[in-house]
């Protein structure tokens, strides 16, 4: 599971990711300890999209269990201070809330999101998707709400309990940033 933790730790370092139309192919940025980190330019975004890929010797069920157990995210997701399930919709969907520690002088970030899991019956590949739901609960004082949030995990089983893990995400920092950009585009000369 250490490689899984490294994937999570590296992703925020490279963020500003998004799932919008790309304008370039993936570029390999790092290839270290069996983890490949890719980025690509995106149309309509000042940030690059990031993808991390590795292989882990484990079971699909343990990877899915780690993602679904949101309160345990504090023990393995980099800078996660709090994680909780707000509402269990079904066995394959839940609404979640996390708080992440941000370096000074920035405020800590919180994100509200819908988490879904699907599995292909033929290939056994598991795909999870997390999509921001910033209006589901009111923002907390002293935290910066993440308004644009989308991640996916793809777990593809191979031989000898080796799972190919692919992580892709888009995170935009806050409503404050979105509104500022919107205002600049409206009132700039």
Tab-separated table of C-alpha atoms in Angstrom:
chain	number	residue	atom	x	y	z
A	1	UNK	CA	0.000	0.000	0.000
A	2	UNK	CA	3.056	2.329	0.253
A	3	UNK	CA	2.984	3.029	-3.500
A	4	UNK	CA	-0.707	3.940	-3.145
A	5	UNK	CA	0.219	6.480	-0.441
A	6	UNK	CA	2.994	7.931	-2.634
A	7	UNK	CA	0.519	8.393	-5.503
A	8	UNK	CA	-1.782	10.390	-3.239
A	9	UNK	CA	1.123	12.417	-1.849
A	10	UNK	CA	2.476	13.367	-5.279
A	11	UNK	CA	-0.828	14.335	-6.857
A	12	UNK	CA	-1.409	17.591	-4.904
A	13	UNK	CA	2.108	18.778	-5.718
A	14	UNK	CA	1.261	18.811	-9.407
A	15	UNK	CA	-2.341	19.947	-9.206
A	16	UNK	CA	-4.425	22.150	-11.123
A	17	UNK	CA	-5.745	19.116	-12.950
A	18	UNK	CA	-8.895	18.914	-15.007
A	19	UNK	CA	-10.948	16.620	-17.208
A	20	UNK	CA	-11.733	19.113	-19.913
A	21	UNK	CA	-10.689	18.938	-23.517
A	22	UNK	CA	-6.922	18.607	-23.702
A	23	UNK	CA	-4.746	20.494	-26.143
A	24	UNK	CA	-1.693	18.244	-25.955
A	25	UNK	CA	-0.616	14.676	-25.367
A	26	UNK	CA	0.511	13.396	-21.997
A	27	UNK	CA	4.091	14.333	-21.088
A	28	UNK	CA	6.023	12.127	-18.684
A	29	UNK	CA	7.226	14.395	-15.848
A	30	UNK	CA	8.573	11.843	-13.353
A	31	UNK	CA	9.337	8.145	-13.387
A	32	UNK	CA	10.539	7.088	-9.965
A	33	UNK	CA	10.118	3.949	-7.849
A	34	UNK	CA	7.637	2.461	-10.303
A	35	UNK	CA	5.375	5.526	-10.371
A	36	UNK	CA	4.943	7.535	-13.547
A	37	UNK	CA	3.553	11.068	-13.329
A	38	UNK	CA	2.215	12.657	-16.509
A	39	UNK	CA	0.873	16.125	-17.242
A	40	UNK	CA	-0.758	17.758	-20.224
A	41	UNK	CA	-1.920	21.210	-21.205
A	42	UNK	CA	-5.649	21.760	-21.287
A	43	UNK	CA	-7.803	24.000	-23.392
A	44	UNK	CA	-9.466	26.638	-21.205
A	45	UNK	CA	-7.321	26.018	-18.143
A	46	UNK	CA	-4.196	27.670	-16.820
A	47	UNK	CA	-3.397	24.445	-14.982
A	48	UNK	CA	-2.114	21.149	-16.300
A	49	UNK	CA	-3.999	17.896	-15.939
A	50	UNK	CA	-2.106	15.231	-13.989
A	51	UNK	CA	-2.170	11.462	-14.240
A	52	UNK	CA	-0.268	9.011	-12.031
A	53	UNK	CA	0.223	5.365	-13.010
A	54	UNK	CA	1.752	2.447	-11.116
A	55	UNK	CA	1.345	-1.261	-10.362
A	56	UNK	CA	0.571	-2.538	-6.870
A	57	UNK	CA	0.523	-6.093	-5.561
A	58	UNK	CA	-2.763	-6.172	-3.658
A	59	UNK	CA	-6.422	-7.020	-4.118
A	60	UNK	CA	-9.113	-4.948	-5.785
A	61	UNK	CA	-11.201	-5.180	-2.634
A	62	UNK	CA	-8.471	-3.630	-0.460
A	63	UNK	CA	-8.059	-0.663	-2.839
A	64	UNK	CA	-11.821	-0.078	-3.027
A	65	UNK	CA	-12.132	-0.415	0.759
A	66	UNK	CA	-9.404	2.214	1.278
A	67	UNK	CA	-11.204	4.716	-0.951
A	68	UNK	CA	-14.648	4.055	0.538
A	69	UNK	CA	-13.410	4.391	4.136
A	70	UNK	CA	-13.311	8.198	4.090
A	71	UNK	CA	-12.555	8.636	7.839
A	72	UNK	CA	-9.347	6.594	7.341
A	73	UNK	CA	-8.118	9.024	4.665
A	74	UNK	CA	-6.408	11.001	7.438
A	75	UNK	CA	-3.964	8.107	7.874
A	76	UNK	CA	-2.909	7.723	4.233
A	77	UNK	CA	-3.817	10.794	2.163
A	78	UNK	CA	-1.217	13.542	2.316
A	79	UNK	CA	-2.345	16.485	4.487
A	80	UNK	CA	-5.889	15.141	4.971
A	81	UNK	CA	-6.994	16.383	8.398
A	82	UNK	CA	-10.582	15.137	8.377
A	83	UNK	CA	-12.707	12.819	6.294
A	84	UNK	CA	-16.304	11.782	6.717
A	85	UNK	CA	-19.214	10.301	4.841
A	86	UNK	CA	-22.096	12.765	4.745
A	87	UNK	CA	-24.628	10.402	3.186
A	88	UNK	CA	-24.542	6.790	2.023
A	89	UNK	CA	-26.663	6.724	-1.142
A	90	UNK	CA	-26.058	3.074	-2.042
A	91	UNK	CA	-23.312	0.462	-1.879
A	92	UNK	CA	-21.701	2.176	-4.887
A	93	UNK	CA	-22.321	5.869	-4.120
A	94	UNK	CA	-21.703	8.150	-1.156
A	95	UNK	CA	-21.405	11.869	-0.467
A	96	UNK	CA	-18.176	12.746	1.311
A	97	UNK	CA	-16.400	15.649	2.993
A	98	UNK	CA	-12.684	16.165	3.568
A	99	UNK	CA	-10.492	18.919	4.971
A	100	UNK	CA	-6.889	19.268	3.788
A	101	UNK	CA	-4.109	21.172	5.514
A	102	UNK	CA	-2.713	23.974	3.342
A	103	UNK	CA	0.686	25.577	3.954
A	104	UNK	CA	0.761	28.953	5.654
A	105	UNK	CA	-0.429	31.582	4.797
A	106	UNK	CA	-3.185	29.816	2.836
A	107	UNK	CA	-6.367	28.639	4.540
A	108	UNK	CA	-7.059	24.934	4.827
A	109	UNK	CA	-9.274	23.566	2.056
A	110	UNK	CA	-12.496	21.606	2.307
A	111	UNK	CA	-14.243	19.663	-0.424
A	112	UNK	CA	-17.686	18.079	-0.643
A	113	UNK	CA	-18.036	15.408	-3.299
A	114	UNK	CA	-20.030	12.523	-4.661
A	115	UNK	CA	-18.025	9.279	-4.848
A	116	UNK	CA	-19.181	6.465	-7.146
A	117	UNK	CA	-17.760	3.034	-7.922
A	118	UNK	CA	-18.394	0.892	-10.983
A	119	UNK	CA	-16.925	-2.454	-12.001
A	120	UNK	CA	-16.831	-3.978	-15.468
A	121	UNK	CA	-18.273	-7.483	-15.094
A	122	UNK	CA	-16.122	-8.944	-17.868
A	123	UNK	CA	-12.704	-7.391	-17.138
A	124	UNK	CA	-13.203	-6.787	-13.374
A	125	UNK	CA	-11.733	-3.295	-13.850
A	126	UNK	CA	-12.940	-0.895	-11.153
A	127	UNK	CA	-13.501	2.783	-11.952
A	128	UNK	CA	-14.232	5.326	-9.257
A	129	UNK	CA	-15.278	8.906	-9.857
A	130	UNK	CA	-15.406	11.763	-7.385
A	131	UNK	CA	-17.207	14.937	-8.426
A	132	UNK	CA	-17.434	18.121	-6.378
A	133	UNK	CA	-20.764	19.101	-4.814
A	134	UNK	CA	-19.760	22.435	-3.258
A	135	UNK	CA	-23.308	23.571	-2.499
A	136	UNK	CA	-24.396	20.365	-0.711
A	137	UNK	CA	-23.484	21.804	2.704
A	138	UNK	CA	-22.664	25.411	3.682
A	139	UNK	CA	-18.986	26.435	3.686
A	140	UNK	CA	-17.187	26.356	7.039
A	141	UNK	CA	-15.708	29.551	8.455
A	142	UNK	CA	-11.904	29.576	8.254
A	143	UNK	CA	-11.775	27.100	5.345
A	144	UNK	CA	-11.554	27.701	1.600
A	145	UNK	CA	-14.113	25.584	-0.258
A	146	UNK	CA	-12.864	23.722	-3.322
A	147	UNK	CA	-15.516	24.285	-5.968
A	148	UNK	CA	-14.089	22.449	-8.954
A	149	UNK	CA	-13.156	18.902	-8.018
A	150	UNK	CA	-13.089	15.754	-10.100
A	151	UNK	CA	-10.944	12.668	-9.671
A	152	UNK	CA	-10.954	9.148	-10.966
A	153	UNK	CA	-9.189	5.943	-10.071
A	154	UNK	CA	-8.956	3.027	-12.479
A	155	UNK	CA	-7.901	-0.312	-10.987
A	156	UNK	CA	-7.143	-2.901	-13.665
A	157	UNK	CA	-6.381	-6.421	-12.395
A	158	UNK	CA	-3.439	-8.295	-13.904
A	159	UNK	CA	-1.660	-11.541	-13.150
A	160	UNK	CA	-0.304	-12.595	-9.756
A	161	UNK	CA	-2.429	-10.086	-7.777
A	162	UNK	CA	-0.849	-7.113	-9.585
A	163	UNK	CA	-3.262	-4.197	-10.007
A	164	UNK	CA	-2.515	-1.428	-12.478
A	165	UNK	CA	-3.543	1.809	-10.764
A	166	UNK	CA	-4.267	5.003	-12.682
A	167	UNK	CA	-5.209	8.231	-10.912
A	168	UNK	CA	-6.393	11.341	-12.736
A	169	UNK	CA	-7.803	14.545	-11.287
A	170	UNK	CA	-8.890	18.155	-11.603
A	171	UNK	CA	-8.878	20.412	-8.588
A	172	UNK	CA	-9.358	24.157	-8.693
A	173	UNK	CA	-8.618	25.870	-5.460
A	174	UNK	CA	-11.658	27.864	-4.541
A	175	UNK	CA	-14.752	29.858	-5.332
A	176	UNK	CA	-12.695	32.930	-4.482
A	177	UNK	CA	-10.304	32.127	-7.348
A	178	UNK	CA	-13.164	31.309	-9.745
A	179	UNK	CA	-15.034	34.522	-8.938
A	180	UNK	CA	-11.830	36.582	-9.218
A	181	UNK	CA	-11.118	35.161	-12.670
A	182	UNK	CA	-14.735	35.735	-13.702
A	183	UNK	CA	-14.617	39.360	-12.532
A	184	UNK	CA	-11.303	40.021	-14.300
A	185	UNK	CA	-12.689	38.664	-17.577
A	186	UNK	CA	-15.821	40.814	-17.299
A	187	UNK	CA	-14.240	44.103	-16.266
A	188	UNK	CA	-10.782	43.993	-17.833
A	189	UNK	CA	-10.110	46.425	-20.650
